[in-house]
PDB file of C-alpha atoms in Angstrom:
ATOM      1  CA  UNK A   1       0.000   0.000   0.000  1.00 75.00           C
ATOM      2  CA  UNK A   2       1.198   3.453  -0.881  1.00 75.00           C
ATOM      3  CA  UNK A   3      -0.316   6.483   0.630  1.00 76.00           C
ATOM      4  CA  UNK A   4       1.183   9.657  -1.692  1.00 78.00           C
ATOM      5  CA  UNK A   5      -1.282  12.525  -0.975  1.00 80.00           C
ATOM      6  CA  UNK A   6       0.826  14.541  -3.498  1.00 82.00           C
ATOM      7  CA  UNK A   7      -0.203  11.991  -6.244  1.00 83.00           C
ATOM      8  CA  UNK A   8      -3.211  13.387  -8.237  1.00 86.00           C
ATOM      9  CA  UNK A   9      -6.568  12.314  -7.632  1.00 86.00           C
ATOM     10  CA  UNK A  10      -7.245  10.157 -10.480  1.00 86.00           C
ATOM     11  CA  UNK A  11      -4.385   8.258  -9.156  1.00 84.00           C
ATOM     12  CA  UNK A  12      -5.435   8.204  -5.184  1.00 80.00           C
ATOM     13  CA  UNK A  13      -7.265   4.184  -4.574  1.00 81.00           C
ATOM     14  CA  UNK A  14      -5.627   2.905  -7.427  1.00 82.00           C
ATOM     15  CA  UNK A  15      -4.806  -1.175  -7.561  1.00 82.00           C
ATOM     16  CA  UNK A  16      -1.656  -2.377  -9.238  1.00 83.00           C
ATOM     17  CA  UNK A  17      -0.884  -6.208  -9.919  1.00 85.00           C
ATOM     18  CA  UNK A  18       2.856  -5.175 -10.445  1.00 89.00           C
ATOM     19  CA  UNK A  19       5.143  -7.645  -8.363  1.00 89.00           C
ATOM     20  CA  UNK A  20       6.557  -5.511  -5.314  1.00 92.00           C
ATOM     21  CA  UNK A  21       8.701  -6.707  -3.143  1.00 91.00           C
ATOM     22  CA  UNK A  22       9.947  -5.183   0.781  1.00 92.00           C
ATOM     23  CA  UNK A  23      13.551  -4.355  -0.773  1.00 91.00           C
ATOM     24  CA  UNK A  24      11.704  -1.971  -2.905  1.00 94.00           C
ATOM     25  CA  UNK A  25      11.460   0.266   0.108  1.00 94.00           C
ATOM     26  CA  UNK A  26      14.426   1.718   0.647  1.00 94.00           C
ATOM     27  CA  UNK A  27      15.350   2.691  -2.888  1.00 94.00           C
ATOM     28  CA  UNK A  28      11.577   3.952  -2.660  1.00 93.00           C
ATOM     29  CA  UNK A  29      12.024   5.918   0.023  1.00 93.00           C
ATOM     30  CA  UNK A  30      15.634   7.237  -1.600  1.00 95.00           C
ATOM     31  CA  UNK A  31      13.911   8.382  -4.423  1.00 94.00           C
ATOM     32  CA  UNK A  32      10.852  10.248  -2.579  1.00 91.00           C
ATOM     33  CA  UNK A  33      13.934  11.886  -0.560  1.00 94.00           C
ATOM     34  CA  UNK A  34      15.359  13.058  -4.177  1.00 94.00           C
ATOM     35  CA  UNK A  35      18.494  10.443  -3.270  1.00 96.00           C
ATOM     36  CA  UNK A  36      20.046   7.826  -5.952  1.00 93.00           C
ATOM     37  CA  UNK A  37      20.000   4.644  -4.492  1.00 90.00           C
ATOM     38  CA  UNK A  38      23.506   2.807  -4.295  1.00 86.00           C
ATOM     39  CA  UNK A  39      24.720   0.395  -6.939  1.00 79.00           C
ATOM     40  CA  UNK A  40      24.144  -2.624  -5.261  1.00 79.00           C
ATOM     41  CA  UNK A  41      20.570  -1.968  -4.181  1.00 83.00           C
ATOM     42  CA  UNK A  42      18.243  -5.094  -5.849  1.00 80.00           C
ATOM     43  CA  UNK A  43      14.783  -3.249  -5.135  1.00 88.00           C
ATOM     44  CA  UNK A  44      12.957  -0.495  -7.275  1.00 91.00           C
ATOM     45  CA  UNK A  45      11.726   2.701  -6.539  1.00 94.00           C
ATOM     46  CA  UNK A  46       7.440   2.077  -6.261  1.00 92.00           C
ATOM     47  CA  UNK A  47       7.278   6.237  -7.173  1.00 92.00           C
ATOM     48  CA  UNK A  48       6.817   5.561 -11.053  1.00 92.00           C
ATOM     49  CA  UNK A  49       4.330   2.923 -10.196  1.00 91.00           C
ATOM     50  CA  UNK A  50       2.593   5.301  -8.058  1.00 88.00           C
ATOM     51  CA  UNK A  51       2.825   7.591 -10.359  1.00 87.00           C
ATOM     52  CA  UNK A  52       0.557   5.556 -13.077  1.00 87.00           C
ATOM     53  CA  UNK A  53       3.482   5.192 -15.053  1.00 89.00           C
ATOM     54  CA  UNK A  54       4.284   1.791 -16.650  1.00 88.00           C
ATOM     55  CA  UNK A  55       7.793   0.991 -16.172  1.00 88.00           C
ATOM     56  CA  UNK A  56       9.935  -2.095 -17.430  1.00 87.00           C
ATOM     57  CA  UNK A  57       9.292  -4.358 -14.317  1.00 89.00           C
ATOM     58  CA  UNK A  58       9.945  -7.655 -12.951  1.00 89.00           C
ATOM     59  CA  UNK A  59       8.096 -10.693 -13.784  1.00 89.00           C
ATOM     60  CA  UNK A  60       9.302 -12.959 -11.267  1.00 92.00           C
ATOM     61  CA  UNK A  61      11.514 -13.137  -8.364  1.00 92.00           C
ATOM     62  CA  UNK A  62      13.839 -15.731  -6.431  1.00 92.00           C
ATOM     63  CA  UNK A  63      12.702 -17.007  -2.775  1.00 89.00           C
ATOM     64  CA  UNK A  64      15.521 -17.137  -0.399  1.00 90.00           C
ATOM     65  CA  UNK A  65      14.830 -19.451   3.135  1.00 88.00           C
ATOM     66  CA  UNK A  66      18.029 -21.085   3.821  1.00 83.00           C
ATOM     67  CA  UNK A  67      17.950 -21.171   7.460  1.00 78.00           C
ATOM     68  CA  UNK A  68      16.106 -24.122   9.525  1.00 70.00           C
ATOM     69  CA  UNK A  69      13.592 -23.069  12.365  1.00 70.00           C
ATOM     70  CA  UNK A  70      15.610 -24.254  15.769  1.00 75.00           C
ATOM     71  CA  UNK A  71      12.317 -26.131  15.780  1.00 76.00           C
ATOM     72  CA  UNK A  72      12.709 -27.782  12.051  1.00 73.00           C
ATOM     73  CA  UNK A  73       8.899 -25.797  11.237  1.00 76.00           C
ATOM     74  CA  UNK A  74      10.566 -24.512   8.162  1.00 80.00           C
ATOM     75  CA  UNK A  75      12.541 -26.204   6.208  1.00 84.00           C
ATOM     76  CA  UNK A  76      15.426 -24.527   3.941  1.00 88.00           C
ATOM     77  CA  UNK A  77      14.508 -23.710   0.648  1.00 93.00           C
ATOM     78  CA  UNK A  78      15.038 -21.514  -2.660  1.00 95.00           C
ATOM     79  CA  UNK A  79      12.411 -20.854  -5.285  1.00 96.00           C
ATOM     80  CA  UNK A  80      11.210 -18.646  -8.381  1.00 97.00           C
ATOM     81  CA  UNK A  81       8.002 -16.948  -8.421  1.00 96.00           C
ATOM     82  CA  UNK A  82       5.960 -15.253 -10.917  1.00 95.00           C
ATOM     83  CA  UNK A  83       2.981 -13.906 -11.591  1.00 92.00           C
ATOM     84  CA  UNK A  84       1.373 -17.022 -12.416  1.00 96.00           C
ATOM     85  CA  UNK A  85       3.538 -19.841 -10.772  1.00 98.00           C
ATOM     86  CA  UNK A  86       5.132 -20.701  -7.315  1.00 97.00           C
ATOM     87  CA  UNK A  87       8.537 -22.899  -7.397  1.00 98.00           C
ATOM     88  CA  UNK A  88       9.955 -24.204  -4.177  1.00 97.00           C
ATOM     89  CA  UNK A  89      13.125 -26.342  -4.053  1.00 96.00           C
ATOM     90  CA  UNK A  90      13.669 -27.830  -0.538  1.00 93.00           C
ATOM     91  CA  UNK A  91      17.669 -27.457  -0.678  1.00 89.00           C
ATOM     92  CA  UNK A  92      18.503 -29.749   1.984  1.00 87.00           C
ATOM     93  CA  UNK A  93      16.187 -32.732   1.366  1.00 87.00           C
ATOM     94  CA  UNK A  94      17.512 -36.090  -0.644  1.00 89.00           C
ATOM     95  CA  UNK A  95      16.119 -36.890  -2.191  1.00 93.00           C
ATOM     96  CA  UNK A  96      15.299 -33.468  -4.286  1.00 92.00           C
ATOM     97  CA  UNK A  97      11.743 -32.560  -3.406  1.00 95.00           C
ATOM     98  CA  UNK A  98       9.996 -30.160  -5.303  1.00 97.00           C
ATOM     99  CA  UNK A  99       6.637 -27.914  -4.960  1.00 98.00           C
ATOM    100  CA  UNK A 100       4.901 -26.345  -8.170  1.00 98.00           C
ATOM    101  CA  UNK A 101       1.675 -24.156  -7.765  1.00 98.00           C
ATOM    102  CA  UNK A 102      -0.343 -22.333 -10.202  1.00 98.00           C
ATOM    103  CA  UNK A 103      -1.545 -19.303  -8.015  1.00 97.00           C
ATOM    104  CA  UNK A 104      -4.416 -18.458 -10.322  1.00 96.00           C
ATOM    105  CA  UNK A 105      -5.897 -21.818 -10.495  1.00 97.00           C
ATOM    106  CA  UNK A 106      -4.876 -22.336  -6.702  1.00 98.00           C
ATOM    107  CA  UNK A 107      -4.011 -19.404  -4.239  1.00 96.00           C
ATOM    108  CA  UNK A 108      -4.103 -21.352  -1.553  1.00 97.00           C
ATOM    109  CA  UNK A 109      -1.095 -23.856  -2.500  1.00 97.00           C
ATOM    110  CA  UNK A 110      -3.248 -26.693  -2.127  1.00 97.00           C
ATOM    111  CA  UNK A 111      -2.728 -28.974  -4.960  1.00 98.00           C
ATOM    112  CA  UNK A 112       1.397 -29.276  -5.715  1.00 98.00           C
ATOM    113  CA  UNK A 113       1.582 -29.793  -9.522  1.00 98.00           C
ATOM    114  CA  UNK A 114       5.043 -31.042  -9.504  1.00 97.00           C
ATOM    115  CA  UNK A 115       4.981 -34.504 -10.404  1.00 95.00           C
ATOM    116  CA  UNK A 116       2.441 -34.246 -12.757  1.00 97.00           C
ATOM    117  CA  UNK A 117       3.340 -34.943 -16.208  1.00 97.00           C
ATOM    118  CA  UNK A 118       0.773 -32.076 -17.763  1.00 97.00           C
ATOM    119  CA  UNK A 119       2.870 -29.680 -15.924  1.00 98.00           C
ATOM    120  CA  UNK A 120       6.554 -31.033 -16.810  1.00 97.00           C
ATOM    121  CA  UNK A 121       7.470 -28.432 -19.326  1.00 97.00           C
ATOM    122  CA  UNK A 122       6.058 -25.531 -16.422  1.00 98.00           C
ATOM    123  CA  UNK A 123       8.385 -27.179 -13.714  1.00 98.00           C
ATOM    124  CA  UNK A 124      11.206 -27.193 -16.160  1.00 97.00           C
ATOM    125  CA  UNK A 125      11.556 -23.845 -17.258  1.00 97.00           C
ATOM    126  CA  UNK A 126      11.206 -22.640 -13.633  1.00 97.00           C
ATOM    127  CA  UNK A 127      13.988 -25.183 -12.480  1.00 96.00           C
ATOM    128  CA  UNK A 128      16.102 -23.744 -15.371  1.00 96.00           C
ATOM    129  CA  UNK A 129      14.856 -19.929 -14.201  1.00 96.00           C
ATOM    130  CA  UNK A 130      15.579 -21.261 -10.219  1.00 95.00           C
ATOM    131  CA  UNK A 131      19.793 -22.241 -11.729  1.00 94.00           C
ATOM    132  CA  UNK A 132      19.912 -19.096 -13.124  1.00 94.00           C
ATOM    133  CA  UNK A 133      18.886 -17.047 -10.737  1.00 91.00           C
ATOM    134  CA  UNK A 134      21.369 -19.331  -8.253  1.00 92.00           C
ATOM    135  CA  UNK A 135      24.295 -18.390 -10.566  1.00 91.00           C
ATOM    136  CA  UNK A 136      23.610 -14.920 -10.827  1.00 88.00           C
ATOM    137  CA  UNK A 137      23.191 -14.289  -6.852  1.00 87.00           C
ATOM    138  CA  UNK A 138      26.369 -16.689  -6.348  1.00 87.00           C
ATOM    139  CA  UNK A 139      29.116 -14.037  -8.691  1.00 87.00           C
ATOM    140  CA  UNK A 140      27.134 -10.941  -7.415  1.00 83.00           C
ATOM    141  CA  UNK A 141      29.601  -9.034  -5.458  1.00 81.00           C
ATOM    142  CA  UNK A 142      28.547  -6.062  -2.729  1.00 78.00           C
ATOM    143  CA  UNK A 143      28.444  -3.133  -4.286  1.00 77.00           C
ATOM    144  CA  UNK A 144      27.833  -4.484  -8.010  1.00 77.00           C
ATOM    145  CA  UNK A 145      24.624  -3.260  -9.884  1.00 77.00           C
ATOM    146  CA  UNK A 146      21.903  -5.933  -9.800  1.00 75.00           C
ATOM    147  CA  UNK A 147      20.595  -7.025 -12.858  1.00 78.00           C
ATOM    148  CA  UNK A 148      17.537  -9.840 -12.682  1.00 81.00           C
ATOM    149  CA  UNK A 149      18.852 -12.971 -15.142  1.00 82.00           C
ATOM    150  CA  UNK A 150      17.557 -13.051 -18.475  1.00 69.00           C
TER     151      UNK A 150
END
Protein backbone atom coordinates (compact mmCIF):
# COMPACT_ATOMS: atom_id res chain seq x y z
CA UNK A 1 0.00 0.00 0.00
CA UNK A 2 1.20 3.45 -0.88
CA UNK A 3 -0.32 6.48 0.63
CA UNK A 4 1.18 9.66 -1.69
CA UNK A 5 -1.28 12.52 -0.97
CA UNK A 6 0.83 14.54 -3.50
CA UNK A 7 -0.20 11.99 -6.24
CA UNK A 8 -3.21 13.39 -8.24
CA UNK A 9 -6.57 12.31 -7.63
CA UNK A 10 -7.24 10.16 -10.48
CA UNK A 11 -4.38 8.26 -9.16
CA UNK A 12 -5.43 8.20 -5.18
CA UNK A 13 -7.27 4.18 -4.57
CA UNK A 14 -5.63 2.90 -7.43
CA UNK A 15 -4.81 -1.17 -7.56
CA UNK A 16 -1.66 -2.38 -9.24
CA UNK A 17 -0.88 -6.21 -9.92
CA UNK A 18 2.86 -5.18 -10.44
CA UNK A 19 5.14 -7.64 -8.36
CA UNK A 20 6.56 -5.51 -5.31
CA UNK A 21 8.70 -6.71 -3.14
CA UNK A 22 9.95 -5.18 0.78
CA UNK A 23 13.55 -4.35 -0.77
CA UNK A 24 11.70 -1.97 -2.90
CA UNK A 25 11.46 0.27 0.11
CA UNK A 26 14.43 1.72 0.65
CA UNK A 27 15.35 2.69 -2.89
CA UNK A 28 11.58 3.95 -2.66
CA UNK A 29 12.02 5.92 0.02
CA UNK A 30 15.63 7.24 -1.60
CA UNK A 31 13.91 8.38 -4.42
CA UNK A 32 10.85 10.25 -2.58
CA UNK A 33 13.93 11.89 -0.56
CA UNK A 34 15.36 13.06 -4.18
CA UNK A 35 18.49 10.44 -3.27
CA UNK A 36 20.05 7.83 -5.95
CA UNK A 37 20.00 4.64 -4.49
CA UNK A 38 23.51 2.81 -4.29
CA UNK A 39 24.72 0.39 -6.94
CA UNK A 40 24.14 -2.62 -5.26
CA UNK A 41 20.57 -1.97 -4.18
CA UNK A 42 18.24 -5.09 -5.85
CA UNK A 43 14.78 -3.25 -5.13
CA UNK A 44 12.96 -0.49 -7.27
CA UNK A 45 11.73 2.70 -6.54
CA UNK A 46 7.44 2.08 -6.26
CA UNK A 47 7.28 6.24 -7.17
CA UNK A 48 6.82 5.56 -11.05
CA UNK A 49 4.33 2.92 -10.20
CA UNK A 50 2.59 5.30 -8.06
CA UNK A 51 2.83 7.59 -10.36
CA UNK A 52 0.56 5.56 -13.08
CA UNK A 53 3.48 5.19 -15.05
CA UNK A 54 4.28 1.79 -16.65
CA UNK A 55 7.79 0.99 -16.17
CA UNK A 56 9.93 -2.09 -17.43
CA UNK A 57 9.29 -4.36 -14.32
CA UNK A 58 9.94 -7.65 -12.95
CA UNK A 59 8.10 -10.69 -13.78
CA UNK A 60 9.30 -12.96 -11.27
CA UNK A 61 11.51 -13.14 -8.36
CA UNK A 62 13.84 -15.73 -6.43
CA UNK A 63 12.70 -17.01 -2.78
CA UNK A 64 15.52 -17.14 -0.40
CA UNK A 65 14.83 -19.45 3.14
CA UNK A 66 18.03 -21.09 3.82
CA UNK A 67 17.95 -21.17 7.46
CA UNK A 68 16.11 -24.12 9.52
CA UNK A 69 13.59 -23.07 12.36
CA UNK A 70 15.61 -24.25 15.77
CA UNK A 71 12.32 -26.13 15.78
CA UNK A 72 12.71 -27.78 12.05
CA UNK A 73 8.90 -25.80 11.24
CA UNK A 74 10.57 -24.51 8.16
CA UNK A 75 12.54 -26.20 6.21
CA UNK A 76 15.43 -24.53 3.94
CA UNK A 77 14.51 -23.71 0.65
CA UNK A 78 15.04 -21.51 -2.66
CA UNK A 79 12.41 -20.85 -5.29
CA UNK A 80 11.21 -18.65 -8.38
CA UNK A 81 8.00 -16.95 -8.42
CA UNK A 82 5.96 -15.25 -10.92
CA UNK A 83 2.98 -13.91 -11.59
CA UNK A 84 1.37 -17.02 -12.42
CA UNK A 85 3.54 -19.84 -10.77
CA UNK A 86 5.13 -20.70 -7.32
CA UNK A 87 8.54 -22.90 -7.40
CA UNK A 88 9.95 -24.20 -4.18
CA UNK A 89 13.12 -26.34 -4.05
CA UNK A 90 13.67 -27.83 -0.54
CA UNK A 91 17.67 -27.46 -0.68
CA UNK A 92 18.50 -29.75 1.98
CA UNK A 93 16.19 -32.73 1.37
CA UNK A 94 17.51 -36.09 -0.64
CA UNK A 95 16.12 -36.89 -2.19
CA UNK A 96 15.30 -33.47 -4.29
CA UNK A 97 11.74 -32.56 -3.41
CA UNK A 98 10.00 -30.16 -5.30
CA UNK A 99 6.64 -27.91 -4.96
CA UNK A 100 4.90 -26.35 -8.17
CA UNK A 101 1.68 -24.16 -7.76
CA UNK A 102 -0.34 -22.33 -10.20
CA UNK A 103 -1.54 -19.30 -8.02
CA UNK A 104 -4.42 -18.46 -10.32
CA UNK A 105 -5.90 -21.82 -10.50
CA UNK A 106 -4.88 -22.34 -6.70
CA UNK A 107 -4.01 -19.40 -4.24
CA UNK A 108 -4.10 -21.35 -1.55
CA UNK A 109 -1.10 -23.86 -2.50
CA UNK A 110 -3.25 -26.69 -2.13
CA UNK A 111 -2.73 -28.97 -4.96
CA UNK A 112 1.40 -29.28 -5.71
CA UNK A 113 1.58 -29.79 -9.52
CA UNK A 114 5.04 -31.04 -9.50
CA UNK A 115 4.98 -34.50 -10.40
CA UNK A 116 2.44 -34.25 -12.76
CA UNK A 117 3.34 -34.94 -16.21
CA UNK A 118 0.77 -32.08 -17.76
CA UNK A 119 2.87 -29.68 -15.92
CA UNK A 120 6.55 -31.03 -16.81
CA UNK A 121 7.47 -28.43 -19.33
CA UNK A 122 6.06 -25.53 -16.42
CA UNK A 123 8.38 -27.18 -13.71
CA UNK A 124 11.21 -27.19 -16.16
CA UNK A 125 11.56 -23.85 -17.26
CA UNK A 126 11.21 -22.64 -13.63
CA UNK A 127 13.99 -25.18 -12.48
CA UNK A 128 16.10 -23.74 -15.37
CA UNK A 129 14.86 -19.93 -14.20
CA UNK A 130 15.58 -21.26 -10.22
CA UNK A 131 19.79 -22.24 -11.73
CA UNK A 132 19.91 -19.10 -13.12
CA UNK A 133 18.89 -17.05 -10.74
CA UNK A 134 21.37 -19.33 -8.25
CA UNK A 135 24.30 -18.39 -10.57
CA UNK A 136 23.61 -14.92 -10.83
CA UNK A 137 23.19 -14.29 -6.85
CA UNK A 138 26.37 -16.69 -6.35
CA UNK A 139 29.12 -14.04 -8.69
CA UNK A 140 27.13 -10.94 -7.41
CA UNK A 141 29.60 -9.03 -5.46
CA UNK A 142 28.55 -6.06 -2.73
CA UNK A 143 28.44 -3.13 -4.29
CA UNK A 144 27.83 -4.48 -8.01
CA UNK A 145 24.62 -3.26 -9.88
CA UNK A 146 21.90 -5.93 -9.80
CA UNK A 147 20.59 -7.02 -12.86
CA UNK A 148 17.54 -9.84 -12.68
CA UNK A 149 18.85 -12.97 -15.14
CA UNK A 150 17.56 -13.05 -18.47
Amino acid sequence: IVCDPRLPRALRGTQRDDMVMNIDLAPTLLDLAGIAAPAGTQGRSLVPLAAGRRPAWRSEWFYEHTFTAADNSIAASEGIRTSRWKYIRYIDADPLYEQLFDLRADPREEMNLAGLTAHRRTLEDLRRRWTAWRAGLSQWKLGQRWTDPA
